[in-house]
Amino acid sequence: MTLHAHPPASHFSDFLATDLRSVVPADPVAPAVPAGPPGFATEQVHGGSEVDAGFGARVSPIYLTAGFVFDDFAQARARFAGEDDGYTYSRLANPTNAALERRLARLEGGAEAILVGSGQAAVTVALLGLLQAGDHLLSAGRIYEGSRGLFRENFARFGIEVSFVDDATDVDAWRDLLRPNTRALFAESIPNPTNGLVDLQAVADLAHEHGVPLVVDNTLATPYLLRPLEHGADVVVHSASKFLSGHGASLGGAVVVGHDIDVADPVVFPHLATPTSALGGRTWLQAHGRRAYVEFTRQVIVSRLGPTISPLNAFLIQQGVETLSLRVARHSENARTIARWLEARPEVARVDYAGLASSPSAALARRYLPRGAGSVFAVTLHGGEPAAQRFIDAVELFSRMTHVGDVRSLVLHPASTTHAHRSEAERLAAGIEDGSVRLSIGIEDVDDLLIDLERALRAVRAGLPPQ
Ligand SMILES: *Cc1c(COP(=O)(O)O)cnc(C)c1O
């Protein structure tokens, strides 16, 4: 006898048909099923998926292999010449990584994606695909501290000049700092941790007037909340270690390239317009047209600098991506409840959450983040560092950690950790005070988080002078 875990499909559909006939009155005008491309939740589960060629595995297998066998001499030559698009070596491409690249490209509405080992690597390779010594990068001032350090210290040593826009919410401030040799603009969709939103479309328009691309770090919004390519951005970068992975188990990064990136000007991007022996004497633009930037970045920047992601980590991130919309909706809902609760508390001086009606970014949040404002923000306590210390030492459910976008709620004191090397004046300019605490709200029951925060605020109150 054959055992069926479920009734065979035919029985089930017979049952369904009978059942429906008995409850649904015959109606010749059935409601129309809406036409259109698949929605986000469908794409996050199915986008770019292919049934495994070997055994038909539904979930993309983990191809933990350094290299791939060539059938014969001719195939090896063809693969190296780019005439056969099979795999060669996992630093260049790997099927597990490629599956996640296809899915992220779909979710961001981009043409292609390149997966790398961390968000830091993604920012690095996306920009080194555009910039060389003598070029200028114009970046929002309030950005992830690792990106800021990369621009100031590492890029400076490569001869790449960088300027930071102090008030990136003001488009004219960007315009004032443009130079003839500016080759890219850089911003974050939800700036970490002070949430001062940038008008992406206006900054993208400015970049295009100047003939250069806008690169947006979309880590804290994720494509579920905001798709920067739909607002004029040309390249999106991610730390996939955060919400995309979601479970805090692996690092990863991604560069997603839009359909319309224009890098054809040989004066602005000479590296794409220079004949190269690897392309038989053609230029990247001649060989790849609109895909010149993504091919150059993959083949010359990523494959040579080597920030390869393990297929095991790509697999874990893929698992996370399949529930992205569910998690981020819950993260945002919890964060909004908590931000509003904190804002009303006497121990709290300020809450920098773009989703609050009181936020200076409220109008931009309504326009760019209608589904929610994410869950990473700063709260500034009365009482300076001692208050922050009491708060952080009192929590029991929140984890004291330098990480964000995890299913678990996390807390960190930027002034003594991520921003400790900055002068006090620089910290204040970045909106980081001694009493500022960064929260990354998880998906726990919000009441349990509020109980933990109440405990922390009680500890703060105990240390404040009596009113
Ligand atoms: C964490 C983070 C990065 C760096 O990503 P890693 O995966 O840690 O290298 C870049 N940008 C933002 C906004 C981040 O939060």
XYZ file of C-alpha atoms and ligand atoms in Angstrom:
482
model
C 0.000 0.000 0.000
C 1.245 3.493 -0.758
C 1.250 5.972 2.079
C 0.271 9.524 1.282
C 1.247 12.291 3.654
C -1.467 14.352 1.968
C -4.407 13.142 -0.093
C -3.334 12.786 -3.723
C -3.790 16.034 -5.609
C -6.714 14.750 -7.666
C -8.774 13.883 -4.558
C -8.063 17.250 -3.076
C -9.088 19.231 -6.106
C -12.236 17.090 -6.556
C -13.150 17.838 -2.972
C -12.450 21.524 -3.429
C -14.514 21.744 -6.596
C -17.497 19.986 -4.994
C -17.222 22.049 -1.880
C -17.102 25.323 -3.768
C -20.037 24.348 -5.972
C -22.120 23.851 -2.877
C -21.346 27.233 -1.290
C -20.715 29.632 -4.173
C -23.848 30.537 -6.150
C -23.437 30.187 -9.893
C -22.334 33.600 -11.133
C -21.488 34.084 -14.784
C -19.530 37.292 -14.003
C -16.648 35.999 -11.855
C -14.589 38.788 -10.242
C -11.582 39.592 -12.422
C -8.203 38.442 -11.128
C -5.987 41.552 -11.194
C -3.331 41.362 -13.912
C 0.233 42.610 -13.481
C 3.716 41.580 -12.423
C 4.144 39.425 -9.296
C 3.999 41.234 -5.968
C 6.846 41.616 -3.513
C 5.905 38.672 -1.288
C 5.735 36.368 -4.313
C 9.067 37.635 -5.658
C 10.826 37.208 -2.323
C 9.930 33.493 -2.408
C 10.152 32.759 -6.151
C 12.068 35.591 -7.865
C 14.811 34.264 -10.125
C 14.475 30.710 -8.802
C 15.386 27.799 -11.029
C 14.790 24.136 -10.232
C 18.174 22.552 -9.519
C 19.473 20.863 -12.663
C 21.045 17.935 -10.791
C 18.293 16.424 -8.628
C 15.382 18.835 -8.891
C 15.919 20.319 -5.428
C 13.285 23.008 -4.829
C 15.491 25.051 -2.506
C 18.647 26.314 -4.182
C 21.410 23.894 -3.017
C 24.586 25.033 -1.285
C 27.290 24.557 -3.910
C 30.289 24.515 -1.590
C 32.903 24.041 -4.259
C 35.926 26.103 -5.172
C 35.747 25.270 -8.849
C 33.729 23.604 -11.609
C 34.893 20.817 -13.942
C 35.388 21.559 -17.649
C 34.150 18.818 -19.981
C 37.175 19.210 -22.230
C 39.960 21.462 -23.456
C 37.682 23.480 -25.725
C 35.163 24.193 -22.969
C 37.858 25.504 -20.637
C 39.058 27.865 -23.343
C 35.506 28.977 -24.161
C 34.684 29.678 -20.510
C 37.782 31.796 -20.047
C 37.006 33.665 -23.245
C 33.479 34.374 -21.982
C 31.971 32.491 -24.939
C 30.375 29.853 -22.706
C 28.687 31.203 -19.601
C 29.190 28.108 -17.423
C 30.912 28.399 -14.062
C 34.687 28.309 -13.574
C 35.703 29.298 -10.047
C 33.633 30.456 -7.052
C 35.451 33.767 -6.643
C 34.004 34.764 -10.031
C 30.562 33.162 -9.761
C 28.792 30.311 -7.989
C 25.274 28.930 -8.551
C 24.127 29.419 -4.920
C 25.355 33.001 -4.951
C 23.874 33.584 -8.413
C 20.417 32.457 -7.214
C 20.471 35.113 -4.503
C 21.820 37.708 -6.949
C 18.848 37.100 -9.262
C 16.392 37.370 -6.376
C 17.850 40.597 -4.980
C 17.899 42.159 -8.448
C 14.188 41.349 -8.795
C 13.298 42.665 -5.340
C 15.079 45.975 -5.956
C 13.697 46.276 -9.497
C 17.269 46.249 -10.831
C 18.897 44.664 -13.852
C 21.564 42.614 -12.073
C 23.169 42.121 -8.704
C 26.644 41.215 -7.488
C 26.892 39.396 -4.168
C 29.944 39.897 -1.938
C 31.105 38.932 1.530
C 29.869 41.944 3.540
C 28.096 45.266 3.287
C 31.417 47.001 3.672
C 32.680 45.103 0.610
C 29.544 46.054 -1.311
C 30.066 49.783 -0.682
C 33.756 49.444 -1.616
C 33.315 47.584 -4.904
C 30.257 49.572 -6.038
C 32.254 52.807 -5.760
C 35.584 51.455 -7.040
C 33.715 50.417 -10.177
C 33.176 54.153 -10.766
C 36.075 55.989 -9.105
C 39.830 56.180 -9.577
C 42.668 58.361 -8.287
C 41.950 62.035 -8.943
C 38.180 61.564 -8.814
C 35.858 63.072 -6.227
C 33.062 61.355 -4.290
C 30.257 63.403 -2.735
C 28.569 61.671 0.185
C 25.880 62.439 2.705
C 27.524 63.307 6.010
C 25.421 61.146 8.305
C 26.131 57.644 7.104
C 27.184 54.307 8.542
C 30.451 54.850 10.392
C 32.251 52.049 8.500
C 31.439 53.676 5.156
C 32.586 57.055 6.440
C 35.907 55.586 7.580
C 36.323 53.819 4.231
C 35.854 57.092 2.353
C 38.035 59.195 4.640
C 40.942 56.856 5.228
C 41.044 54.128 2.584
C 39.766 56.050 -0.440
C 41.942 59.021 0.521
C 45.013 56.757 0.277
C 43.913 55.751 -3.237
C 43.877 59.428 -4.215
C 40.075 59.626 -4.273
C 38.837 62.891 -2.762
C 35.688 62.798 -0.655
C 33.417 65.565 0.639
C 30.573 65.107 3.078
C 27.333 67.052 2.905
C 26.661 68.177 6.483
C 22.960 68.679 5.992
C 22.135 66.071 3.359
C 18.422 66.825 3.736
C 19.145 70.098 1.852
C 19.581 69.525 -1.897
C 21.334 72.876 -2.349
C 23.991 71.767 0.119
C 24.763 68.875 -2.267
C 24.879 71.203 -5.246
C 27.343 73.532 -3.487
C 29.855 70.732 -2.995
C 29.809 69.325 -6.544
C 33.158 69.588 -8.337
C 34.083 69.118 -11.979
C 35.735 65.807 -10.989
C 32.786 64.501 -8.923
C 32.100 61.017 -10.271
C 29.460 59.649 -7.878
C 27.009 60.731 -5.185
C 26.359 58.509 -2.176
C 23.523 58.478 0.380
C 21.643 56.114 2.671
C 17.900 55.539 2.281
C 17.384 55.600 6.085
C 20.470 57.176 7.669
C 21.870 55.272 10.656
C 21.051 56.123 13.424
C 19.525 59.604 13.232
C 17.054 58.985 10.383
C 17.346 62.388 8.644
C 15.894 61.334 5.280
C 17.455 62.512 2.037
C 15.188 63.485 -0.858
C 16.530 60.723 -3.109
C 14.780 61.837 -6.290
C 16.098 65.389 -5.948
C 19.663 64.202 -5.273
C 19.396 61.713 -8.172
C 18.264 64.528 -10.489
C 21.250 66.601 -9.361
C 23.630 63.680 -9.990
C 22.222 63.156 -13.484
C 22.439 66.863 -14.337
C 26.113 66.486 -13.484
C 26.366 63.292 -15.604
C 27.173 60.897 -12.761
C 25.296 58.143 -10.880
C 23.699 58.143 -7.433
C 24.615 55.158 -5.256
C 22.224 54.457 -2.353
C 22.864 52.224 0.656
C 19.421 50.678 1.179
C 20.349 48.477 4.150
C 18.012 49.982 6.725
C 14.974 50.346 4.456
C 15.258 47.105 2.466
C 13.430 46.928 -0.885
C 10.234 46.077 0.984
C 10.016 49.629 2.344
C 11.802 51.537 -0.420
C 13.230 50.798 -3.855
C 15.724 53.586 -4.555
C 16.044 52.645 -8.248
C 12.399 53.748 -8.667
C 13.366 57.174 -7.304
C 16.270 57.867 -9.620
C 19.142 55.996 -7.952
C 21.436 54.090 -10.314
C 23.096 51.607 -7.976
C 21.858 50.178 -4.667
C 24.132 48.606 -2.077
C 23.211 46.454 0.903
C 24.654 45.007 3.997
C 22.822 41.689 3.640
C 24.021 40.918 7.175
C 21.124 42.979 8.525
C 17.433 42.726 7.560
C 17.977 40.649 4.387
C 19.532 37.838 6.388
C 17.468 38.864 9.372
C 18.673 36.246 11.816
C 22.113 37.631 12.573
C 23.866 34.427 11.519
C 25.970 35.528 8.559
C 27.547 38.482 6.828
C 26.941 39.387 3.219
C 26.651 42.347 0.894
C 25.101 43.130 -2.454
C 25.406 45.659 -5.253
C 22.249 45.989 -7.358
C 22.582 47.852 -10.643
C 19.633 49.617 -12.233
C 18.524 49.299 -15.851
C 19.401 52.853 -16.847
C 22.845 53.588 -15.390
C 24.623 55.879 -17.832
C 28.396 55.473 -17.798
C 28.994 56.090 -21.497
C 30.907 59.392 -21.244
C 34.574 58.488 -21.916
C 35.813 61.601 -20.106
C 33.839 60.853 -16.951
C 34.500 57.095 -16.884
C 37.726 56.562 -18.877
C 38.304 53.076 -17.452
C 35.201 51.834 -19.272
C 36.271 53.449 -22.528
C 39.860 52.151 -22.634
C 40.674 49.141 -24.851
C 41.639 46.112 -22.785
C 43.503 42.961 -23.803
C 41.082 40.857 -21.711
C 38.354 41.930 -24.140
C 40.398 41.360 -27.302
C 41.267 45.047 -27.564
C 37.700 46.281 -27.141
C 36.561 48.619 -24.372
C 34.082 47.639 -21.660
C 31.522 49.880 -23.311
C 32.102 48.314 -26.722
C 31.918 44.793 -25.330
C 29.013 45.259 -22.920
C 27.169 48.505 -23.693
C 24.796 49.395 -20.842
C 26.220 46.477 -18.858
C 29.764 47.920 -18.926
C 29.681 49.050 -15.282
C 28.368 45.780 -13.867
C 30.783 43.677 -15.937
C 33.782 45.838 -15.020
C 32.795 45.799 -11.351
C 32.362 42.031 -11.317
C 35.353 41.055 -13.441
C 37.940 43.684 -12.545
C 36.994 44.942 -9.077
C 35.299 42.004 -7.309
C 37.251 39.165 -8.860
C 40.621 40.866 -8.231
C 40.012 42.321 -4.774
C 38.374 39.019 -3.873
C 35.644 39.798 -1.281
C 33.889 36.516 -2.062
C 30.904 35.361 -0.025
C 30.694 31.724 1.040
C 27.791 29.926 -0.664
C 26.783 28.770 2.816
C 26.244 32.386 3.854
C 24.422 33.133 0.600
C 22.105 30.219 1.359
C 21.366 31.557 4.847
C 20.650 35.019 3.442
C 18.370 33.480 0.813
C 16.387 31.798 3.599
C 16.063 35.156 5.334
C 14.970 36.985 2.190
C 12.004 34.627 1.765
C 10.314 36.143 4.853
C 11.604 39.713 4.426
C 8.254 41.480 3.990
C 6.719 39.740 7.018
C 9.627 40.591 9.261
C 10.143 44.173 8.125
C 6.443 44.976 8.480
C 6.573 43.685 12.056
C 9.906 45.422 12.778
C 8.445 48.737 11.585
C 5.197 48.305 13.512
C 7.052 47.496 16.751
C 9.488 50.375 16.201
C 6.690 52.877 15.637
C 4.920 51.817 18.826
C 8.159 52.046 20.801
C 9.251 55.369 19.296
C 5.898 56.933 20.188
C 6.037 55.494 23.704
C 9.599 56.736 24.251
C 8.797 60.189 22.902
C 6.197 60.681 25.637
C 8.565 59.725 28.453
C 10.064 62.401 30.743
C 13.494 60.676 30.811
C 13.761 61.090 27.024
C 15.059 64.267 25.386
C 14.643 63.257 21.746
C 13.654 60.341 19.515
C 15.113 60.371 15.985
C 12.663 58.104 14.190
C 11.551 59.077 10.682
C 8.182 57.397 11.281
C 7.137 59.879 13.996
C 4.786 62.728 13.113
C 7.167 65.016 15.037
C 10.190 64.029 12.903
C 11.668 66.713 10.602
C 11.614 63.886 8.014
C 7.889 63.147 8.437
C 6.896 64.519 5.013
C 9.685 62.632 3.232
C 8.800 59.489 5.217
C 5.203 59.698 3.986
C 6.475 59.994 0.419
C 9.328 57.458 0.441
C 8.391 55.050 3.244
C 4.607 54.602 3.134
C 4.871 51.000 4.368
C 6.871 51.870 7.480
C 10.074 53.575 8.566
C 12.159 50.574 9.570
C 13.368 49.841 13.065
C 16.810 51.411 13.629
C 16.862 54.784 15.345
C 18.441 56.849 18.094
C 16.865 57.888 21.373
C 18.611 60.569 23.435
C 18.205 60.439 27.202
C 18.400 63.298 29.680
C 21.475 62.883 31.861
C 24.229 62.233 29.310
C 26.526 59.233 29.409
C 25.632 58.124 32.951
C 21.979 57.885 31.899
C 22.893 55.919 28.769
C 25.049 53.596 30.848
C 22.239 52.910 33.316
C 19.808 52.313 30.451
C 22.088 49.881 28.652
C 23.107 47.990 31.778
C 19.470 47.578 32.864
C 17.999 45.894 29.774
C 17.420 42.159 29.950
C 15.651 41.349 26.681
C 17.534 43.744 24.386
C 21.034 42.501 23.491
C 23.968 44.883 23.939
C 25.447 44.535 20.442
C 26.895 46.374 17.473
C 24.540 45.013 14.827
C 21.136 46.013 13.435
C 18.228 44.465 11.546
C 18.168 41.278 13.603
C 14.961 39.518 14.686
C 16.230 40.196 18.234
C 16.122 43.740 19.656
C 19.552 45.298 20.083
C 20.974 48.332 21.879
C 24.274 50.224 21.573
C 25.805 53.476 22.869
C 27.373 55.056 19.734
C 29.421 57.764 21.535
C 31.523 55.186 23.408
C 31.667 52.533 20.646
C 31.105 53.133 16.920
C 31.688 56.907 17.212
C 34.261 56.840 20.059
C 37.146 57.912 17.788
C 35.344 61.082 16.736
C 35.790 64.401 18.519
C 32.847 65.622 20.570
C 32.161 68.367 18.032
C 32.104 65.806 15.216
C 29.785 63.566 17.202
C 27.383 66.418 17.891
C 27.432 67.381 14.212
C 26.428 63.784 13.472
C 23.536 64.036 15.947
C 25.238 61.698 18.452
C 25.116 63.011 22.006
C 26.524 61.414 25.162
C 22.984 60.422 26.133
C 22.130 58.926 22.711
C 21.393 55.223 22.484
C 20.835 53.343 19.234
C 18.004 50.848 19.163
C 17.345 48.166 16.577
C 13.858 46.904 17.304
C 13.239 43.207 16.688
C 10.108 41.172 16.056
C 9.389 40.132 19.645
C 6.017 40.882 21.295
C 6.050 44.634 21.636
C 4.690 44.499 25.197
C 7.729 42.502 26.299
C 10.010 45.086 24.717
C 8.147 47.900 26.464
C 8.522 46.112 29.808
C 12.281 45.914 29.205
C 12.464 49.587 28.189
C 10.416 50.576 31.234
C 12.999 48.740 33.354
C 15.778 50.689 31.602
C 14.042 54.062 32.030
C 13.420 53.323 35.707
C 17.184 52.830 36.080
C 17.743 56.152 34.263
C 15.248 57.922 36.534
C 16.983 56.563 39.639
C 20.161 58.336 38.500
C 18.620 61.702 37.598
C 18.550 64.518 40.173
C 15.119 64.738 41.870
C 12.697 67.079 40.056
C 26.195 47.273 8.688
C 26.130 48.268 7.616
C 27.099 48.320 6.607
C 28.283 47.386 6.593
O 27.846 46.063 6.428
P 28.649 44.783 6.966
O 27.839 43.666 6.431
O 28.676 44.856 8.446
O 30.005 44.866 6.368
C 26.959 49.257 5.612
N 25.939 50.143 5.615
C 24.983 50.127 6.582
C 23.888 51.129 6.535
C 25.052 49.208 7.616
O 24.114 49.191 8.570
